[in-house]
């Protein structure tokens, strides 16, 4: 799909959202969908989600803007696995398990940095940015070591559209074009690789799907966000476009008519944040909400037990900080966005977790209007099914 075609489709979405607001309706599925309550509480189900989804599909784990220079690295945890992402001297990105091949210690502390090599803090074995074992301390006393066989364990990794994708299975292959079905082109249109990384905040909540369900619909805006989201965005007016298991969710503004009707129809596809917003969802665990001031990109990971999740809220914008005053004001804004997400969404999620654990109901039900939730759960079930030859869910 070309850039022109992508903007034409956004214009079509804007036209649909204008209709939803003016005529008080929304996009719908053919029927409701029930999901067993065990999906949110069962330990075996939770482990299968980690093993068959999070450790098998490409995960967006970092941004080009986080580590733009040769020697930059990011060390992090994903579903209990220690991950090290590096940019070598030639500018190529790599991903490894952050585990020394001698005795298993991490070779880099969690966080960001820049260095020419990594030295294990336990016995000072040294590794290059490309993961190769460079030196064994006092090798003449240690004995023979095949350096080619003792590098860091590499993970499939690819940088595209301003993001770095990693598969947590060292033996997996990764085809981003097949997996994202052209969706990454929207980030190319935004020139996302040139943006500035502002930092991140981490919050904790209930089962990862309880939290993620909230990112997939706007049915709750008036009830849960009466003073933050609802003044800008009406409840229950959503427009979905699907790219395999991924989706773009359109949320119109109350003022969408005022913003669009004075513009030629061919310009509507260029009016994101001016009458409507989008949440771009990467299956299984990323929600990106692009705004003119600050963009929030949430990465949701299953926690150490089925009733927990760890969410990393990443913040980016097009321009770097102008000065110290700009930095201070922006940092305050980031804390505000984090607090709203936690206090308004994650607190209710923890209460939902207790409710589901009580066994009060055998299932939860998603309405015909909760199109994104239905799409997500159908795809998740497909990945968990033993028969991967079964037809994929329809978009």
C-alpha positions as semicolon CSV with decimal commas, in nm:
position;residue;x (nm);y (nm);z (nm)
1;X;0,000;0,000;0,000
2;X;0,134;0,343;-0,092
3;X;0,150;0,647;0,134
4;X;-0,129;0,809;-0,069
5;X;-0,349;0,502;-0,026
6;X;-0,285;0,495;0,349
7;X;-0,396;0,856;0,387
8;X;-0,702;0,786;0,172
9;X;-0,802;0,510;0,412
10;X;-0,754;0,741;0,708
11;X;-0,984;0,987;0,532
12;X;-1,243;0,710;0,493
13;X;-1,212;0,637;0,866
14;X;-1,261;1,006;0,945
15;X;-1,576;1,010;0,733
16;X;-1,711;0,705;0,917
17;X;-1,633;0,861;1,257
18;X;-1,811;1,182;1,162
19;X;-2,118;0,972;1,085
20;X;-2,091;0,791;1,420
21;X;-2,092;1,118;1,612
22;X;-2,366;1,288;1,413
23;X;-2,596;0,984;1,404
24;X;-2,506;0,832;1,742
25;X;-2,391;0,485;1,643
26;X;-2,066;0,295;1,597
27;X;-1,899;0,008;1,412
28;X;-2,031;-0,333;1,521
29;X;-1,969;-0,706;1,498
30;X;-2,245;-0,945;1,398
31;X;-2,292;-1,078;1,752
32;X;-2,161;-1,064;2,108
33;X;-1,871;-1,281;2,224
34;X;-1,817;-1,458;2,556
35;X;-1,474;-1,538;2,700
36;X;-1,440;-1,778;2,995
37;X;-1,343;-1,606;3,318
38;X;-1,062;-1,864;3,346
39;X;-0,888;-1,679;3,063
40;X;-0,794;-1,414;3,319
41;X;-0,718;-1,632;3,623
42;X;-0,602;-1,980;3,514
43;X;-0,226;-2,041;3,566
44;X;-0,204;-2,297;3,284
45;X;-0,366;-2,057;3,038
46;X;-0,131;-1,779;3,153
47;X;0,175;-1,999;3,099
48;X;0,058;-2,101;2,752
49;X;0,016;-1,732;2,661
50;X;0,377;-1,671;2,759
51;X;0,512;-1,980;2,584
52;X;0,304;-1,972;2,264
53;X;0,255;-1,598;2,214
54;X;0,503;-1,378;2,398
55;X;0,798;-1,609;2,329
56;X;0,702;-1,679;1,966
57;X;0,576;-1,365;1,792
58;X;0,780;-1,049;1,721
59;X;0,764;-0,804;2,012
60;X;0,831;-0,432;1,982
61;X;1,087;-0,389;2,260
62;X;1,267;-0,061;2,183
63;X;1,266;0,254;1,973
64;X;1,530;0,385;1,738
65;X;1,511;0,709;1,937
66;X;1,605;0,523;2,256
67;X;1,941;0,410;2,124
68;X;2,031;0,605;1,809
69;X;2,412;0,606;1,835
70;X;2,673;0,333;1,783
71;X;2,754;0,178;2,120
72;X;2,408;0,250;2,263
73;X;2,233;-0,034;2,442
74;X;1,916;-0,114;2,633
75;X;1,897;-0,389;2,895
76;X;1,549;-0,491;3,004
77;X;1,324;-0,774;3,116
78;X;1,043;-0,921;2,907
79;X;0,820;-1,194;3,054
80;X;1,093;-1,287;3,299
81;X;1,368;-1,305;3,036
82;X;1,676;-1,079;3,056
83;X;1,719;-0,901;2,722
84;X;2,008;-0,690;2,590
85;X;1,962;-0,483;2,273
86;X;2,272;-0,317;2,123
87;X;2,375;-0,097;1,832
88;X;2,718;-0,191;1,702
89;X;2,986;0,034;1,555
90;X;2,833;0,001;1,209
91;X;2,491;0,109;1,338
92;X;2,328;-0,235;1,318
93;X;2,104;-0,348;1,602
94;X;2,134;-0,684;1,778
95;X;1,943;-0,857;2,056
96;X;2,070;-1,116;2,301
97;X;1,981;-1,292;2,618
98;X;2,161;-1,082;2,880
99;X;2,337;-1,387;3,020
100;X;2,712;-1,444;3,041
101;X;2,818;-1,770;2,876
102;X;3,049;-1,849;3,168
103;X;2,824;-1,870;3,474
104;X;2,501;-1,695;3,374
105;X;2,540;-1,347;3,526
106;X;2,397;-1,044;3,340
107;X;2,662;-0,860;3,142
108;X;2,473;-0,527;3,156
109;X;2,263;-0,371;3,429
110;X;1,901;-0,295;3,339
111;X;1,864;0,045;3,173
112;X;2,032;0,241;2,893
113;X;2,395;0,321;2,826
114;X;2,675;0,350;2,574
115;X;2,991;0,142;2,576
116;X;3,235;-0,030;2,336
117;X;3,200;-0,370;2,506
118;X;3,036;-0,550;2,800
119;X;3,233;-0,693;3,091
120;X;3,063;-0,947;3,313
121;X;3,076;-0,822;3,675
122;X;3,132;-1,174;3,810
123;X;3,455;-1,291;3,642
124;X;3,523;-1,014;3,388
125;X;3,458;-1,208;3,068
126;X;3,422;-0,948;2,792
127;X;3,175;-0,939;2,502
128;X;3,144;-0,713;2,200
129;X;2,841;-0,515;2,088
130;X;2,783;-0,793;1,834
131;X;2,768;-1,048;2,116
132;X;3,101;-1,214;2,039
133;X;3,318;-1,329;2,327
134;X;3,626;-1,105;2,315
135;X;3,828;-1,213;2,617
136;X;3,840;-1,459;2,906
137;X;4,013;-1,319;3,211
138;X;4,334;-1,508;3,292
139;X;4,268;-1,750;3,012
140;X;4,601;-1,924;3,066
141;X;4,472;-2,046;3,402
142;X;4,110;-2,108;3,297
143;X;4,173;-2,352;3,013
144;X;4,060;-2,381;2,653
145;X;3,746;-2,188;2,549
146;X;3,598;-2,185;2,199
147;X;3,513;-1,816;2,167
148;X;3,295;-1,880;1,863
149;X;3,071;-2,107;2,071
150;X;3,067;-1,889;2,383
151;X;2,920;-1,561;2,261
152;X;2,599;-1,416;2,397
153;X;2,291;-1,608;2,283
154;X;2,145;-1,409;1,994
155;X;1,775;-1,344;1,943
156;X;1,604;-1,263;1,611
157;X;1,607;-0,883;1,584
158;X;1,517;-0,624;1,323
159;X;1,488;-0,245;1,317
160;X;1,198;-0,106;1,115
161;X;0,997;0,215;1,104
162;X;1,169;0,366;1,408
163;X;1,121;0,058;1,626
164;X;1,324;-0,248;1,721
165;X;1,151;-0,584;1,710
166;X;1,275;-0,895;1,887
167;X;1,158;-1,255;1,910
168;X;1,232;-1,416;2,246
169;X;1,284;-1,760;2,090
170;X;1,649;-1,783;1,974
171;X;1,556;-2,046;1,717
172;X;1,260;-1,863;1,565
173;X;1,245;-1,689;1,231
174;X;1,088;-1,345;1,204
175;X;0,898;-1,203;0,907
176;X;0,778;-0,853;0,996
177;X;0,611;-0,793;0,659
178;X;0,397;-1,102;0,699
179;X;0,322;-1,037;1,065
180;X;0,230;-0,667;1,042
181;X;0,049;-0,680;0,707
182;X;0,159;-0,332;0,596
183;X;0,074;-0,164;0,929
184;X;0,430;-0,039;0,983
185;X;0,391;0,188;0,681
186;X;0,188;0,426;0,897
187;X;0,494;0,477;1,119
188;X;0,706;0,540;0,810
189;X;0,457;0,811;0,711
190;X;0,505;0,967;1,055
191;X;0,888;0,950;1,015
192;X;0,890;0,782;1,352
193;X;1,261;0,699;1,329
194;X;1,338;1,071;1,367
195;X;1,142;1,128;1,686
196;X;1,283;1,199;2,034
197;X;1,256;0,952;2,321
198;X;1,152;1,135;2,640
199;X;1,165;0,849;2,887
200;X;0,936;0,588;3,038
201;X;0,729;0,515;3,346
202;X;0,636;0,171;3,480
203;X;0,304;0,080;3,640
204;X;0,164;-0,250;3,765
205;X;-0,184;-0,392;3,750
206;X;-0,406;-0,695;3,707
207;X;-0,386;-0,977;3,450
208;X;-0,235;-0,839;3,130
209;X;-0,552;-0,901;2,930
210;X;-0,771;-0,717;3,180
211;X;-0,545;-0,416;3,131
212;X;-0,517;-0,459;2,753
213;X;-0,894;-0,490;2,709
214;X;-0,921;-0,130;2,827
215;X;-0,696;-0,005;2,548
216;X;-0,918;-0,165;2,281
217;X;-1,247;0,023;2,324
218;X;-1,394;0,361;2,410
219;X;-1,720;0,226;2,553
220;X;-1,600;0,321;2,903
221;X;-1,496;0,682;2,840
222;X;-1,793;0,866;2,994
223;X;-1,818;0,637;3,299
224;X;-1,449;0,595;3,383
225;X;-1,293;0,914;3,240
226;X;-1,559;1,186;3,287
227;X;-1,306;1,464;3,346
228;X;-1,002;1,352;3,145
229;X;-1,094;1,171;2,821
230;X;-1,468;1,226;2,781
231;X;-1,459;1,609;2,748
232;X;-1,263;1,558;2,423
233;X;-1,382;1,217;2,305
234;X;-1,735;1,071;2,314
235;X;-1,800;0,724;2,452
236;X;-1,881;0,428;2,233
237;X;-1,781;0,582;1,899
238;X;-1,496;0,371;1,758
239;X;-1,375;0,284;1,409
240;X;-1,151;-0,019;1,355
241;X;-0,913;-0,115;1,077
242;X;-0,735;-0,451;1,098
243;X;-0,392;-0,567;0,984
244;X;-0,387;-0,937;1,069
245;X;-0,402;-0,949;1,451
246;X;-0,313;-0,579;1,479
247;X;-0,552;-0,287;1,461
248;X;-0,592;0,086;1,432
249;X;-0,873;0,227;1,647
250;X;-1,023;0,562;1,556
251;X;-1,170;0,778;1,832
252;X;-1,360;1,084;1,704
253;X;-1,375;1,410;1,898
254;X;-1,702;1,571;1,998
255;X;-1,598;1,853;1,763
256;X;-1,516;1,634;1,463
257;X;-1,780;1,806;1,250
258;X;-1,649;2,153;1,329
259;X;-1,295;2,043;1,247
260;X;-1,357;1,855;0,922
261;X;-1,651;2,014;0,747
262;X;-1,462;2,328;0,659
263;X;-1,188;2,129;0,485
264;X;-1,188;1,963;0,142
265;X;-1,269;1,592;0,171
266;X;-0,932;1,496;0,023
267;X;-0,757;1,659;0,321
268;X;-0,942;1,458;0,588
269;X;-0,681;1,183;0,583
270;X;-0,421;1,431;0,710
271;X;-0,620;1,553;1,011
272;X;-0,518;1,307;1,281
273;X;-0,553;1,483;1,622
274;X;-0,770;1,749;1,456
275;X;-1,117;1,599;1,495
276;X;-1,012;1,242;1,569
277;X;-0,734;1,038;1,725
278;X;-0,598;0,688;1,668
279;X;-0,473;0,417;1,898
280;X;-0,246;0,182;1,704
281;X;-0,237;-0,166;1,852
282;X;0,041;-0,420;1,799
283;X;-0,059;-0,774;1,893
284;X;-0,014;-0,898;2,153
285;X;0,078;-0,615;2,388
286;X;0,141;-0,262;2,255
287;X;-0,087;0,041;2,236
288;X;0,038;0,360;2,073
289;X;-0,156;0,684;2,117
290;X;-0,003;0,959;1,907
291;X;-0,076;1,314;2,016
292;X;0,075;1,646;1,907
293;X;0,219;1,722;2,249
294;X;0,340;1,382;2,371
295;X;0,290;1,030;2,238
296;X;0,233;0,747;2,487
297;X;0,322;0,393;2,385
298;X;0,228;0,125;2,636
299;X;0,402;-0,214;2,643
300;X;0,208;-0,465;2,854
301;X;0,384;-0,776;2,983
302;X;0,245;-1,063;3,188
303;X;0,366;-1,033;3,545
304;X;0,521;-1,305;3,761
305;X;0,177;-1,453;3,834
306;X;-0,150;-1,463;3,634
307;X;-0,306;-1,182;3,835
308;X;-0,029;-0,930;3,762
309;X;0,099;-0,727;3,470
310;X;0,389;-0,488;3,425
311;X;0,322;-0,199;3,188
312;X;0,598;0,025;3,056
313;X;0,461;0,361;2,940
314;X;0,704;0,509;2,687
315;X;0,688;0,875;2,583
316;X;0,810;1,026;2,257
317;X;0,753;1,338;2,052
318;X;0,871;1,480;1,723
319;X;1,096;1,753;1,862
320;X;1,376;1,736;2,122
321;X;1,360;1,944;2,438
322;X;1,393;2,315;2,370
323;X;1,542;2,406;2,709
324;X;1,533;2,317;3,078
325;X;1,192;2,477;3,127
326;X;1,051;2,267;2,844
327;X;1,206;1,955;2,995
328;X;1,059;2,030;3,338
329;X;0,711;2,098;3,200
330;X;0,721;1,786;2,984
331;X;0,835;1,567;3,274
332;X;0,537;1,691;3,474
333;X;0,309;1,604;3,182
334;X;0,451;1,253;3,160
335;X;0,384;1,197;3,529
336;X;0,029;1,323;3,480
337;X;-0,034;1,081;3,191
338;X;0,108;0,795;3,398
339;X;-0,109;0,883;3,696
340;X;-0,426;0,905;3,487
341;X;-0,355;0,568;3,327
342;X;-0,291;0,403;3,662
343;X;-0,554;0,574;3,876
344;X;-0,839;0,561;3,626
345;X;-0,769;0,239;3,433
346;X;-0,544;0,013;3,636
347;X;-0,718;0,058;3,972
348;X;-1,050;-0,061;3,825
349;X;-0,857;-0,345;3,660
350;X;-0,738;-0,471;3,997
351;X;-1,098;-0,471;4,119
352;X;-1,204;-0,660;3,807
353;X;-0,934;-0,917;3,884
354;X;-1,082;-0,982;4,228
355;X;-1,427;-1,003;4,079
356;X;-1,326;-1,263;3,825
357;X;-1,132;-1,463;4,083
358;X;-1,449;-1,482;4,294
359;X;-1,613;-1,703;4,031
360;X;-1,927;-1,490;4,036
361;X;-1,974;-1,545;3,662
362;X;-1,848;-1,816;3,430
363;X;-1,754;-1,573;3,156
364;X;-1,724;-1,212;3,048
365;X;-1,916;-1,082;2,749
366;X;-1,802;-0,842;2,480
367;X;-2,069;-0,648;2,299
368;X;-2,116;-0,607;1,928
369;X;-1,975;-0,257;1,978
370;X;-1,653;-0,391;2,137
371;X;-1,511;-0,487;1,800
372;X;-1,145;-0,461;1,897
373;X;-1,181;-0,681;2,204
374;X;-1,352;-0,951;2,001
375;X;-1,079;-0,934;1,736
376;X;-0,802;-0,956;1,996
377;X;-0,946;-1,252;2,185
378;X;-1,017;-1,448;1,866
379;X;-0,658;-1,402;1,751
380;X;-0,521;-1,491;2,094
381;X;-0,722;-1,814;2,091
382;X;-0,590;-1,890;1,743
383;X;-0,230;-1,861;1,861
384;X;-0,305;-2,083;2,160
385;X;-0,482;-2,349;1,954
386;X;-0,298;-2,675;1,898
387;X;-0,399;-2,677;1,530
388;X;-0,216;-2,384;1,369
389;X;-0,352;-2,492;1,031
390;X;-0,698;-2,375;1,136
391;X;-0,827;-2,067;0,947
392;X;-0,709;-1,738;1,094
393;X;-0,976;-1,504;1,235
394;X;-1,141;-1,283;0,975
395;X;-1,054;-0,913;0,983
